[in-house]
PDB file of C-alpha atoms and ligand atoms in Angstrom:
ATOM      1  CA  MET A  52      13.040  -1.113  -8.747  1.00 97.00           C
ATOM      2  CA  LEU A  53       9.161  -0.838  -7.636  1.00 98.00           C
ATOM      3  CA  LYS A  54       6.176  -1.968  -9.778  1.00 98.00           C
ATOM      4  CA  LEU A  55       2.325  -1.420  -9.305  1.00 98.00           C
ATOM      5  CA  GLN A  56       0.412  -3.192 -11.653  1.00 98.00           C
ATOM      6  CA  ASN A  57      -3.574  -3.097 -12.010  1.00 98.00           C
ATOM      7  CA  ILE A  58      -3.787  -2.573  -8.347  1.00 98.00           C
ATOM      8  CA  SER A  59      -7.380  -1.888  -6.716  1.00 98.00           C
ATOM      9  CA  LYS A  60      -8.008  -1.134  -3.090  1.00 98.00           C
ATOM     10  CA  SER A  61     -11.559  -0.262  -1.504  1.00 98.00           C
ATOM     11  CA  PHE A  62     -12.632   0.924   1.716  1.00 97.00           C
ATOM     12  CA  GLY A  63     -16.574  -0.364   1.940  1.00 94.00           C
ATOM     13  CA  GLY A  64     -17.852   1.640  -0.847  1.00 92.00           C
ATOM     14  CA  VAL A  65     -14.761   3.872  -1.023  1.00 96.00           C
ATOM     15  CA  GLN A  66     -12.161   2.781  -4.109  1.00 97.00           C
ATOM     16  CA  ALA A  67      -9.336   4.369  -2.977  1.00 98.00           C
ATOM     17  CA  VAL A  68      -7.220   3.029  -5.582  1.00 98.00           C
ATOM     18  CA  LYS A  69      -8.278   1.453  -9.343  1.00 98.00           C
ATOM     19  CA  ASN A  70      -6.263  -0.262 -12.032  1.00 98.00           C
ATOM     20  CA  CYS A  71      -3.419   1.520 -10.365  1.00 98.00           C
ATOM     21  CA  SER A  72       0.300   0.819 -12.314  1.00 98.00           C
ATOM     22  CA  PHE A  73       3.595   2.797 -12.320  1.00 98.00           C
ATOM     23  CA  GLU A  74       7.331   1.908 -12.144  1.00 98.00           C
ATOM     24  CA  ILE A  75       9.590   3.657 -10.330  1.00 98.00           C
ATOM     25  CA  GLU A  76      13.570   3.378 -11.348  1.00 96.00           C
ATOM     26  CA  LYS A  77      16.089   3.184  -9.244  1.00 97.00           C
ATOM     27  CA  ASN A  78      17.981   6.385  -7.749  1.00 98.00           C
ATOM     28  CA  SER A  79      15.813   8.686  -8.595  1.00 98.00           C
ATOM     29  CA  ILE A  80      13.294  10.545  -7.437  1.00 98.00           C
ATOM     30  CA  THR A  81       9.554  10.577  -8.502  1.00 98.00           C
ATOM     31  CA  ALA A  82       6.611  12.862  -7.081  1.00 98.00           C
ATOM     32  CA  LEU A  83       3.222  11.579  -6.611  1.00 97.00           C
ATOM     33  CA  VAL A  84       0.941  14.243  -6.513  1.00 94.00           C
ATOM     34  CA  GLY A  85      -3.537  14.645  -7.178  1.00 91.00           C
ATOM     35  CA  PRO A  86      -5.811  16.400  -5.159  1.00 90.00           C
ATOM     36  CA  ASN A  87      -6.873  15.386  -1.898  1.00 91.00           C
ATOM     37  CA  GLY A  88      -8.051  11.871  -1.786  1.00 94.00           C
ATOM     38  CA  ALA A  89      -6.834  10.919  -5.010  1.00 95.00           C
ATOM     39  CA  GLY A  90      -5.447   7.525  -3.271  1.00 97.00           C
ATOM     40  CA  LYS A  91      -1.873   8.464  -2.650  1.00 97.00           C
ATOM     41  CA  THR A  92      -1.627   7.607   0.791  1.00 97.00           C
ATOM     42  CA  THR A  93      -3.050   4.592   0.232  1.00 98.00           C
ATOM     43  CA  VAL A  94      -0.393   3.744  -2.551  1.00 98.00           C
ATOM     44  CA  PHE A  95       1.990   3.977   0.478  1.00 97.00           C
ATOM     45  CA  ASN A  96       0.377   1.891   2.845  1.00 97.00           C
ATOM     46  CA  LEU A  97      -0.063  -0.881  -0.087  1.00 98.00           C
ATOM     47  CA  VAL A  98       3.593  -0.783  -0.807  1.00 98.00           C
ATOM     48  CA  SER A  99       4.773  -0.673   2.699  1.00 96.00           C
ATOM     49  CA  GLY A 100       2.278  -3.397   3.667  1.00 96.00           C
ATOM     50  CA  PHE A 101       0.146  -1.613   6.249  1.00 95.00           C
ATOM     51  CA  SER A 102      -2.870  -2.762   3.870  1.00 96.00           C
ATOM     52  CA  ASN A 103      -3.172  -4.712   1.252  1.00 96.00           C
ATOM     53  CA  PRO A 104      -4.477  -5.199  -2.486  1.00 97.00           C
ATOM     54  CA  ASP A 105      -8.108  -6.553  -3.662  1.00 97.00           C
ATOM     55  CA  LYS A 106      -6.390  -7.134  -6.891  1.00 97.00           C
ATOM     56  CA  GLY A 107      -3.352  -6.055  -8.769  1.00 98.00           C
ATOM     57  CA  ASP A 108       0.376  -7.162  -8.340  1.00 98.00           C
ATOM     58  CA  ILE A 109       3.483  -4.972  -6.532  1.00 98.00           C
ATOM     59  CA  PHE A 110       6.770  -5.970  -7.056  1.00 98.00           C
ATOM     60  CA  PHE A 111      10.069  -4.487  -5.260  1.00 98.00           C
ATOM     61  CA  GLU A 112      12.962  -5.896  -7.035  1.00 96.00           C
ATOM     62  CA  ASN A 113      10.965  -8.223  -8.736  1.00 94.00           C
ATOM     63  CA  LYS A 114       9.732  -9.765  -5.506  1.00 96.00           C
ATOM     64  CA  LYS A 115       6.583  -9.715  -4.919  1.00 97.00           C
ATOM     65  CA  LEU A 116       5.105  -8.151  -2.454  1.00 96.00           C
ATOM     66  CA  ASN A 117       1.654  -8.721  -2.322  1.00 92.00           C
ATOM     67  CA  HIS A 118       0.974  -9.837   1.278  1.00 89.00           C
ATOM     68  CA  LEU A 119       4.098  -9.863   3.180  1.00 95.00           C
ATOM     69  CA  PRO A 120       3.722  -8.297   6.771  1.00 94.00           C
ATOM     70  CA  ILE A 121       5.060  -4.881   7.086  1.00 92.00           C
ATOM     71  CA  TRP A 122       8.620  -5.993   8.966  1.00 90.00           C
ATOM     72  CA  LYS A 123       9.287  -8.263   5.576  1.00 93.00           C
ATOM     73  CA  ARG A 124       9.056  -4.842   3.484  1.00 95.00           C
ATOM     74  CA  SER A 125      10.838  -3.421   5.683  1.00 91.00           C
ATOM     75  CA  ARG A 126      13.773  -6.010   5.569  1.00 91.00           C
ATOM     76  CA  LEU A 127      13.757  -5.877   1.849  1.00 95.00           C
ATOM     77  CA  GLY A 128      14.435  -2.508   2.220  1.00 95.00           C
ATOM     78  CA  ILE A 129      11.184  -0.463   2.346  1.00 96.00           C
ATOM     79  CA  SER A 130      11.772   2.823   4.559  1.00 95.00           C
ATOM     80  CA  ARG A 131       8.991   5.093   4.652  1.00 92.00           C
ATOM     81  CA  THR A 132       7.412   8.589   6.481  1.00 93.00           C
ATOM     82  CA  PHE A 133       3.569   9.126   7.663  1.00 91.00           C
ATOM     83  CA  GLN A 134       1.533  12.290   6.819  1.00 85.00           C
ATOM     84  CA  LEU A 135       0.541  12.817  10.443  1.00 84.00           C
ATOM     85  CA  SER A 136       3.979  12.478  12.329  1.00 82.00           C
ATOM     86  CA  ARG A 137       3.868   8.978  14.668  1.00 83.00           C
ATOM     87  CA  MET A 138       5.934   9.046  17.513  1.00 88.00           C
ATOM     88  CA  PHE A 139       6.051   8.367  20.917  1.00 89.00           C
ATOM     89  CA  ARG A 140       5.453  11.583  22.325  1.00 89.00           C
ATOM     90  CA  ASN A 141       6.342  11.428  25.949  1.00 90.00           C
ATOM     91  CA  LEU A 142      10.163  10.430  24.518  1.00 92.00           C
ATOM     92  CA  SER A 143      12.953  12.012  23.522  1.00 94.00           C
ATOM     93  CA  ILE A 144      14.388  12.482  20.235  1.00 96.00           C
ATOM     94  CA  GLU A 145      17.403   9.760  20.930  1.00 94.00           C
ATOM     95  CA  ASP A 146      15.120   7.340  22.653  1.00 92.00           C
ATOM     96  CA  ASN A 147      12.560   7.402  20.082  1.00 93.00           C
ATOM     97  CA  LEU A 148      15.260   6.630  17.440  1.00 93.00           C
ATOM     98  CA  LEU A 149      17.012   4.180  19.304  1.00 90.00           C
ATOM     99  CA  ILE A 150      13.425   2.214  19.378  1.00 87.00           C
ATOM    100  CA  ALA A 151      13.406   2.821  15.507  1.00 88.00           C
ATOM    101  CA  LEU A 152      16.691   1.515  15.324  1.00 85.00           C
ATOM    102  CA  ARG A 153      15.737  -1.841  17.038  1.00 78.00           C
ATOM    103  CA  GLU A 154      12.496  -2.101  15.674  1.00 72.00           C
ATOM    104  CA  ASP A 155      12.955  -5.578  14.059  1.00 58.00           C
ATOM    105  CA  ASP A 156      15.860  -6.274  16.437  1.00 56.00           C
ATOM    106  CA  ASP A 157      15.148  -8.640  19.263  1.00 55.00           C
ATOM    107  CA  LYS A 158      16.665  -5.351  21.780  1.00 57.00           C
ATOM    108  CA  PHE A 159      13.753  -4.169  21.052  1.00 56.00           C
ATOM    109  CA  LEU A 160      11.607  -6.097  23.618  1.00 58.00           C
ATOM    110  CA  LYS A 161      14.625  -5.532  25.862  1.00 58.00           C
ATOM    111  CA  MET A 162      14.246  -2.449  26.377  1.00 59.00           C
ATOM    112  CA  PHE A 163      10.890  -2.118  27.096  1.00 58.00           C
ATOM    113  CA  LEU A 164      11.132  -4.929  29.863  1.00 51.00           C
ATOM    114  CA  ARG A 165      14.360  -2.721  31.317  1.00 53.00           C
ATOM    115  CA  ASP A 166      15.594   0.454  30.104  1.00 57.00           C
ATOM    116  CA  VAL A 167      18.616  -0.468  28.357  1.00 59.00           C
ATOM    117  CA  GLU A 168      20.697   2.167  27.592  1.00 67.00           C
ATOM    118  CA  GLY A 169      21.964   2.582  23.836  1.00 69.00           C
ATOM    119  CA  ASP A 170      25.547   1.728  23.014  1.00 84.00           C
ATOM    120  CA  LYS A 171      27.992   3.806  21.595  1.00 88.00           C
ATOM    121  CA  GLN A 172      27.302   2.964  18.152  1.00 89.00           C
ATOM    122  CA  GLU A 173      24.060   3.347  18.149  1.00 90.00           C
ATOM    123  CA  LYS A 174      24.354   6.474  19.350  1.00 93.00           C
ATOM    124  CA  ASN A 175      26.256   7.703  17.189  1.00 94.00           C
ATOM    125  CA  ARG A 176      24.498   6.545  14.111  1.00 94.00           C
ATOM    126  CA  ILE A 177      21.594   8.747  15.565  1.00 96.00           C
ATOM    127  CA  TYR A 178      24.045  11.704  15.871  1.00 97.00           C
ATOM    128  CA  GLU A 179      25.237  11.404  12.729  1.00 97.00           C
ATOM    129  CA  ILE A 180      21.668  11.248  11.194  1.00 97.00           C
ATOM    130  CA  MET A 181      20.345  14.370  13.312  1.00 98.00           C
ATOM    131  CA  ASP A 182      23.485  16.163  11.865  1.00 97.00           C
ATOM    132  CA  PHE A 183      22.982  15.058   8.707  1.00 97.00           C
ATOM    133  CA  VAL A 184      19.280  16.678   8.626  1.00 97.00           C
ATOM    134  CA  GLY A 185      20.414  19.509   9.912  1.00 97.00           C
ATOM    135  CA  LEU A 186      18.218  18.928  13.524  1.00 97.00           C
ATOM    136  CA  LYS A 187      20.026  21.209  15.868  1.00 96.00           C
ATOM    137  CA  LYS A 188      18.721  19.948  19.050  1.00 97.00           C
ATOM    138  CA  ASP A 189      19.484  18.339  22.301  1.00 97.00           C
ATOM    139  CA  PRO A 190      19.245  14.239  21.687  1.00 96.00           C
ATOM    140  CA  LYS A 191      17.444  14.097  25.024  1.00 96.00           C
ATOM    141  CA  THR A 192      14.631  16.977  23.983  1.00 97.00           C
ATOM    142  CA  ILE A 193      11.226  15.322  24.279  1.00 97.00           C
ATOM    143  CA  VAL A 194       9.430  15.182  21.067  1.00 96.00           C
ATOM    144  CA  THR A 195       6.810  17.306  21.590  1.00 95.00           C
ATOM    145  CA  ASP A 196       8.793  19.980  22.161  1.00 97.00           C
ATOM    146  CA  LEU A 197      10.058  19.746  18.842  1.00 97.00           C
ATOM    147  CA  SER A 198       8.738  22.635  16.601  1.00 96.00           C
ATOM    148  CA  TYR A 199       6.510  21.376  13.470  1.00 95.00           C
ATOM    149  CA  GLY A 200       9.241  21.636  11.497  1.00 96.00           C
ATOM    150  CA  GLN A 201      11.699  20.098  13.478  1.00 96.00           C
ATOM    151  CA  GLN A 202       9.272  17.332  13.601  1.00 96.00           C
ATOM    152  CA  LYS A 203       8.950  17.063  10.132  1.00 96.00           C
ATOM    153  CA  LEU A 204      12.843  16.771  10.373  1.00 97.00           C
ATOM    154  CA  PHE A 205      12.795  14.119  13.207  1.00 97.00           C
ATOM    155  CA  ASP A 206      10.551  12.243  10.481  1.00 95.00           C
ATOM    156  CA  LEU A 207      12.912  12.125   7.623  1.00 96.00           C
ATOM    157  CA  SER A 208      15.883  11.057  10.685  1.00 96.00           C
ATOM    158  CA  ARG A 209      13.554   7.611  11.620  1.00 95.00           C
ATOM    159  CA  ALA A 210      13.318   6.805   7.960  1.00 94.00           C
ATOM    160  CA  LEU A 211      16.813   7.222   6.788  1.00 95.00           C
ATOM    161  CA  LEU A 212      18.153   5.489  10.773  1.00 93.00           C
ATOM    162  CA  ASN A 213      18.073   1.841   9.425  1.00 88.00           C
ATOM    163  CA  SER A 214      19.645   0.768   5.977  1.00 88.00           C
ATOM    164  CA  HIS A 215      17.243   0.785   3.332  1.00 93.00           C
ATOM    165  CA  GLU A 216      16.620   0.752  -0.159  1.00 94.00           C
ATOM    166  CA  PHE A 217      13.992   2.696  -1.157  1.00 98.00           C
ATOM    167  CA  LEU A 218      12.936   5.807   0.795  1.00 98.00           C
ATOM    168  CA  MET A 219       8.566   6.906   0.897  1.00 98.00           C
ATOM    169  CA  LEU A 220       7.911  10.502   2.092  1.00 97.00           C
ATOM    170  CA  ASP A 221       4.764  11.251   3.218  1.00 96.00           C
ATOM    171  CA  GLU A 222       3.743  14.969   2.830  1.00 95.00           C
ATOM    172  CA  PRO A 223       7.490  15.741   3.927  1.00 95.00           C
ATOM    173  CA  VAL A 224       7.207  19.696   3.664  1.00 95.00           C
ATOM    174  CA  ALA A 225       3.442  20.182   4.147  1.00 94.00           C
ATOM    175  CA  GLY A 226       3.440  23.411   6.121  1.00 93.00           C
ATOM    176  CA  VAL A 227       6.671  23.679   6.403  1.00 95.00           C
ATOM    177  CA  ASN A 228       8.313  27.312   6.500  1.00 95.00           C
ATOM    178  CA  PRO A 229      10.306  28.196   2.897  1.00 95.00           C
ATOM    179  CA  ILE A 230      13.098  28.304   4.742  1.00 96.00           C
ATOM    180  CA  LEU A 231      13.495  24.684   5.727  1.00 96.00           C
ATOM    181  CA  ARG A 232      11.434  23.903   2.280  1.00 96.00           C
ATOM    182  CA  ASP A 233      14.993  24.822   0.309  1.00 96.00           C
ATOM    183  CA  THR A 234      17.179  22.769   3.179  1.00 96.00           C
ATOM    184  CA  PHE A 235      14.686  20.142   2.342  1.00 97.00           C
ATOM    185  CA  LYS A 236      15.534  20.508  -1.141  1.00 97.00           C
ATOM    186  CA  LYS A 237      19.009  20.136  -0.714  1.00 97.00           C
ATOM    187  CA  LEU A 238      18.780  17.415   1.237  1.00 97.00           C
ATOM    188  CA  LEU A 239      16.333  15.200  -0.918  1.00 97.00           C
ATOM    189  CA  LYS A 240      19.208  16.028  -3.401  1.00 97.00           C
ATOM    190  CA  GLU A 241      21.885  14.784  -1.663  1.00 97.00           C
ATOM    191  CA  LEU A 242      20.014  11.696  -0.697  1.00 97.00           C
ATOM    192  CA  LYS A 243      19.979  11.093  -4.469  1.00 97.00           C
ATOM    193  CA  ALA A 244      23.475  11.921  -4.832  1.00 97.00           C
ATOM    194  CA  LYS A 245      24.355   9.368  -2.295  1.00 96.00           C
ATOM    195  CA  GLY A 246      22.414   6.684  -4.121  1.00 96.00           C
ATOM    196  CA  GLU A 247      18.851   7.171  -2.581  1.00 96.00           C
ATOM    197  CA  THR A 248      15.668   6.103  -4.686  1.00 98.00           C
ATOM    198  CA  ILE A 249      13.038   8.079  -3.482  1.00 98.00           C
ATOM    199  CA  LEU A 250       9.141   8.130  -3.667  1.00 98.00           C
ATOM    200  CA  LEU A 251       7.454  11.349  -2.150  1.00 98.00           C
ATOM    201  CA  ILE A 252       3.874  13.130  -1.792  1.00 97.00           C
ATOM    202  CA  GLU A 253       3.735  17.032  -2.191  1.00 94.00           C
ATOM    203  CA  HIS A 254       1.439  19.171  -3.361  1.00 86.00           C
ATOM    204  CA  ASP A 255       3.921  22.185  -3.674  1.00 88.00           C
ATOM    205  CA  MET A 256       5.033  22.343  -7.746  1.00 87.00           C
ATOM    206  CA  ASP A 257       7.621  24.579  -7.218  1.00 91.00           C
ATOM    207  CA  PHE A 258       9.079  21.951  -4.894  1.00 95.00           C
ATOM    208  CA  VAL A 259       8.079  19.029  -6.924  1.00 95.00           C
ATOM    209  CA  ARG A 260      10.104  20.826  -9.869  1.00 94.00           C
ATOM    210  CA  HIS A 261      13.014  21.135  -8.333  1.00 95.00           C
ATOM    211  CA  VAL A 262      13.125  18.443  -6.783  1.00 97.00           C
ATOM    212  CA  ALA A 263      11.442  15.359  -8.521  1.00 98.00           C
ATOM    213  CA  ASP A 264      12.848  13.357 -12.019  1.00 98.00           C
ATOM    214  CA  THR A 265       9.382  11.774 -12.529  1.00 98.00           C
ATOM    215  CA  VAL A 266       5.911  13.304 -11.598  1.00 96.00           C
ATOM    216  CA  ILE A 267       3.050  10.832 -11.303  1.00 96.00           C
ATOM    217  CA  VAL A 268       0.016  12.424 -11.274  1.00 94.00           C
ATOM    218  CA  MET A 269      -3.161  10.290  -9.678  1.00 94.00           C
ATOM    219  CA  ASP A 270      -6.611  11.261  -9.514  1.00 91.00           C
ATOM    220  CA  GLN A 271      -9.780   9.236  -8.391  1.00 93.00           C
ATOM    221  CA  GLY A 272      -7.440   6.310  -7.602  1.00 97.00           C
ATOM    222  CA  SER A 273      -5.329   5.855 -10.815  1.00 96.00           C
ATOM    223  CA  VAL A 274      -2.598   7.457 -12.708  1.00 96.00           C
ATOM    224  CA  LEU A 275      -3.856  10.268 -15.041  1.00 92.00           C
ATOM    225  CA  ALA A 276      -0.549  11.175 -16.478  1.00 93.00           C
ATOM    226  CA  GLU A 277       3.142  10.701 -15.987  1.00 95.00           C
ATOM    227  CA  GLY A 278       6.302  12.227 -16.550  1.00 96.00           C
ATOM    228  CA  ASP A 279       8.990  14.662 -16.234  1.00 95.00           C
ATOM    229  CA  PRO A 280       8.410  17.822 -14.300  1.00 94.00           C
ATOM    230  CA  GLU A 281       8.150  20.103 -17.129  1.00 91.00           C
ATOM    231  CA  TYR A 282       6.043  18.444 -19.211  1.00 91.00           C
ATOM    232  CA  ILE A 283       3.004  17.524 -16.437  1.00 91.00           C
ATOM    233  CA  PHE A 284       3.380  21.371 -15.396  1.00 86.00           C
ATOM    234  CA  SER A 285       2.835  22.364 -19.157  1.00 85.00           C
ATOM    235  CA  ASP A 286       0.021  19.912 -19.579  1.00 81.00           C
ATOM    236  CA  LYS A 287      -3.089  22.060 -19.341  1.00 79.00           C
ATOM    237  CA  LYS A 288      -5.398  19.491 -18.462  1.00 69.00           C
ATOM    238  CA  VAL A 289      -3.649  18.455 -15.535  1.00 76.00           C
ATOM    239  CA  LEU A 290      -3.160  22.202 -14.638  1.00 74.00           C
ATOM    240  CA  GLU A 291      -6.700  22.872 -14.733  1.00 69.00           C
ATOM    241  CA  ALA A 292      -8.602  20.001 -13.771  1.00 60.00           C
ATOM    242  CA  TYR A 293      -6.404  18.363 -11.134  1.00 64.00           C
ATOM    243  CA  LEU A 294      -3.818  21.260  -9.574  1.00 59.00           C
ATOM    244  CA  GLY A 295      -6.477  23.782  -9.790  1.00 60.00           C
ATOM    245  CA  THR A 296      -3.647  26.387 -10.289  1.00 53.00           C
ATOM    246  CA  THR A 297      -1.411  27.349 -12.521  1.00 46.00           C
ATOM    247  CA  VAL A 298       2.398  27.508 -12.039  1.00 46.00           C
TER     248      VAL A 298
HETATM  249  N1  ADP B 378      -8.349   2.929   6.020  1.00 64.40           N
HETATM  250  C1  ADP B 378      -9.819   4.170   5.125  1.00 64.40           C
HETATM  251  N2  ADP B 378     -10.621   3.966   5.367  1.00 64.40           N
HETATM  252  C2  ADP B 378     -12.068   4.241   5.260  1.00 64.40           C
HETATM  253  N3  ADP B 378     -11.801   5.042   3.398  1.00 64.40           N
HETATM  254  C3  ADP B 378     -10.467   5.316   3.333  1.00 64.40           C
HETATM  255  C4  ADP B 378      -9.396   4.437   4.363  1.00 64.40           C
HETATM  256  N4  ADP B 378      -8.094   5.411   3.712  1.00 64.40           N
HETATM  257  C5  ADP B 378      -8.221   5.917   2.883  1.00 64.40           C
HETATM  258  N5  ADP B 378      -9.358   5.833   2.460  1.00 64.40           N
HETATM  259  C6  ADP B 378     -10.431   6.537   1.728  1.00 64.40           C
HETATM  260  O1  ADP B 378      -9.385   6.343   0.203  1.00 64.40           O
HETATM  261  C7  ADP B 378      -9.696   7.312  -0.299  1.00 64.40           C
HETATM  262  C8  ADP B 378      -7.977   7.952  -0.663  1.00 64.40           C
HETATM  263  O2  ADP B 378      -7.561   8.322   0.534  1.00 64.40           O
HETATM  264  P1  ADP B 378      -5.986   8.471   0.575  1.00 64.40           P
HETATM  265  O3  ADP B 378      -5.449   7.309  -0.322  1.00 64.40           O
HETATM  266  O4  ADP B 378      -5.829   8.939   1.851  1.00 64.40           O
HETATM  267  O5  ADP B 378      -5.816   9.719  -0.154  1.00 64.40           O
HETATM  268  P2  ADP B 378      -4.668  11.132  -0.331  1.00 64.40           P
HETATM  269  O6  ADP B 378      -3.322  10.372   0.650  1.00 64.40           O
HETATM  270  O7  ADP B 378      -4.392  10.973  -2.008  1.00 64.40           O
HETATM  271  O8  ADP B 378      -5.362  12.699   0.137  1.00 64.40           O
HETATM  272  C9  ADP B 378     -10.465   8.778   0.433  1.00 64.40           C
HETATM  273  O9  ADP B 378     -11.734   8.957  -0.143  1.00 64.40           O
HETATM  274  C10 ADP B 378     -10.473   8.054   1.447  1.00 64.40           C
HETATM  275  O10 ADP B 378     -11.185   8.988   2.392  1.00 64.40           O
HETATM  276 MG1   MG B 379      -2.515  11.578   2.046  1.00 64.40          MG
END
């Protein structure tokens, strides 16, 4: 479904991604792991269009993405979350999700010109997603009043809202408590059962082992190792040098 071929990207003197190649199969969960600064978020930016590669090609369903704008990639079905929540901080859950729902819609502009109430269908979609992820809050709650964990559920809701083919989650459970982590494990498995293809960045090896079909280890911008979790987490070299832990 997604294919990166010898992708490189530098920022000034820093080579964030270096000759990076990998492929993602449809209807799978892939975990992208590796130390801070390995280039994981940069890969997300390159795939979703927030950044463009200096070298190499990115294919999505055999279509070359390289320099397509963000909205075109989102129309092709690429949806993502961010390592740090992006939200309209003074707006409610419902209004934030309405904006996301209309992002590539002409209603979006109208909504800024005058306050357009969400129609029933839009609201039902929002409530359905909140219910699915287990965000049990009044939709009128201002997003900054959500706890950190609830904000992570909000991020996931927003990424799921519009129809998509491919879901990219940048550290969806970083800093989240163990109970909510288990909820996320279940959610990701349910999403896969529904046919989703997911690429996630995550540091917690227990979490990765539970949800991922494939693990890609990045280090210094390149792929260091790739395989199923059991194989990757038994690879002493990977464990000692890059994960800094024995699991
Ligand atoms: N916009 C940017 N400008 C300058 N340097 C950047 C930028 N984005 C990333 N980098 C650098 O690229 C490297 C990889 O960063 P990143 O992709 O965020 O790593 P990871 O997500 O694996 O922690 C780091 O050294 C980071 O400082
Ligand atoms: Mg990152």
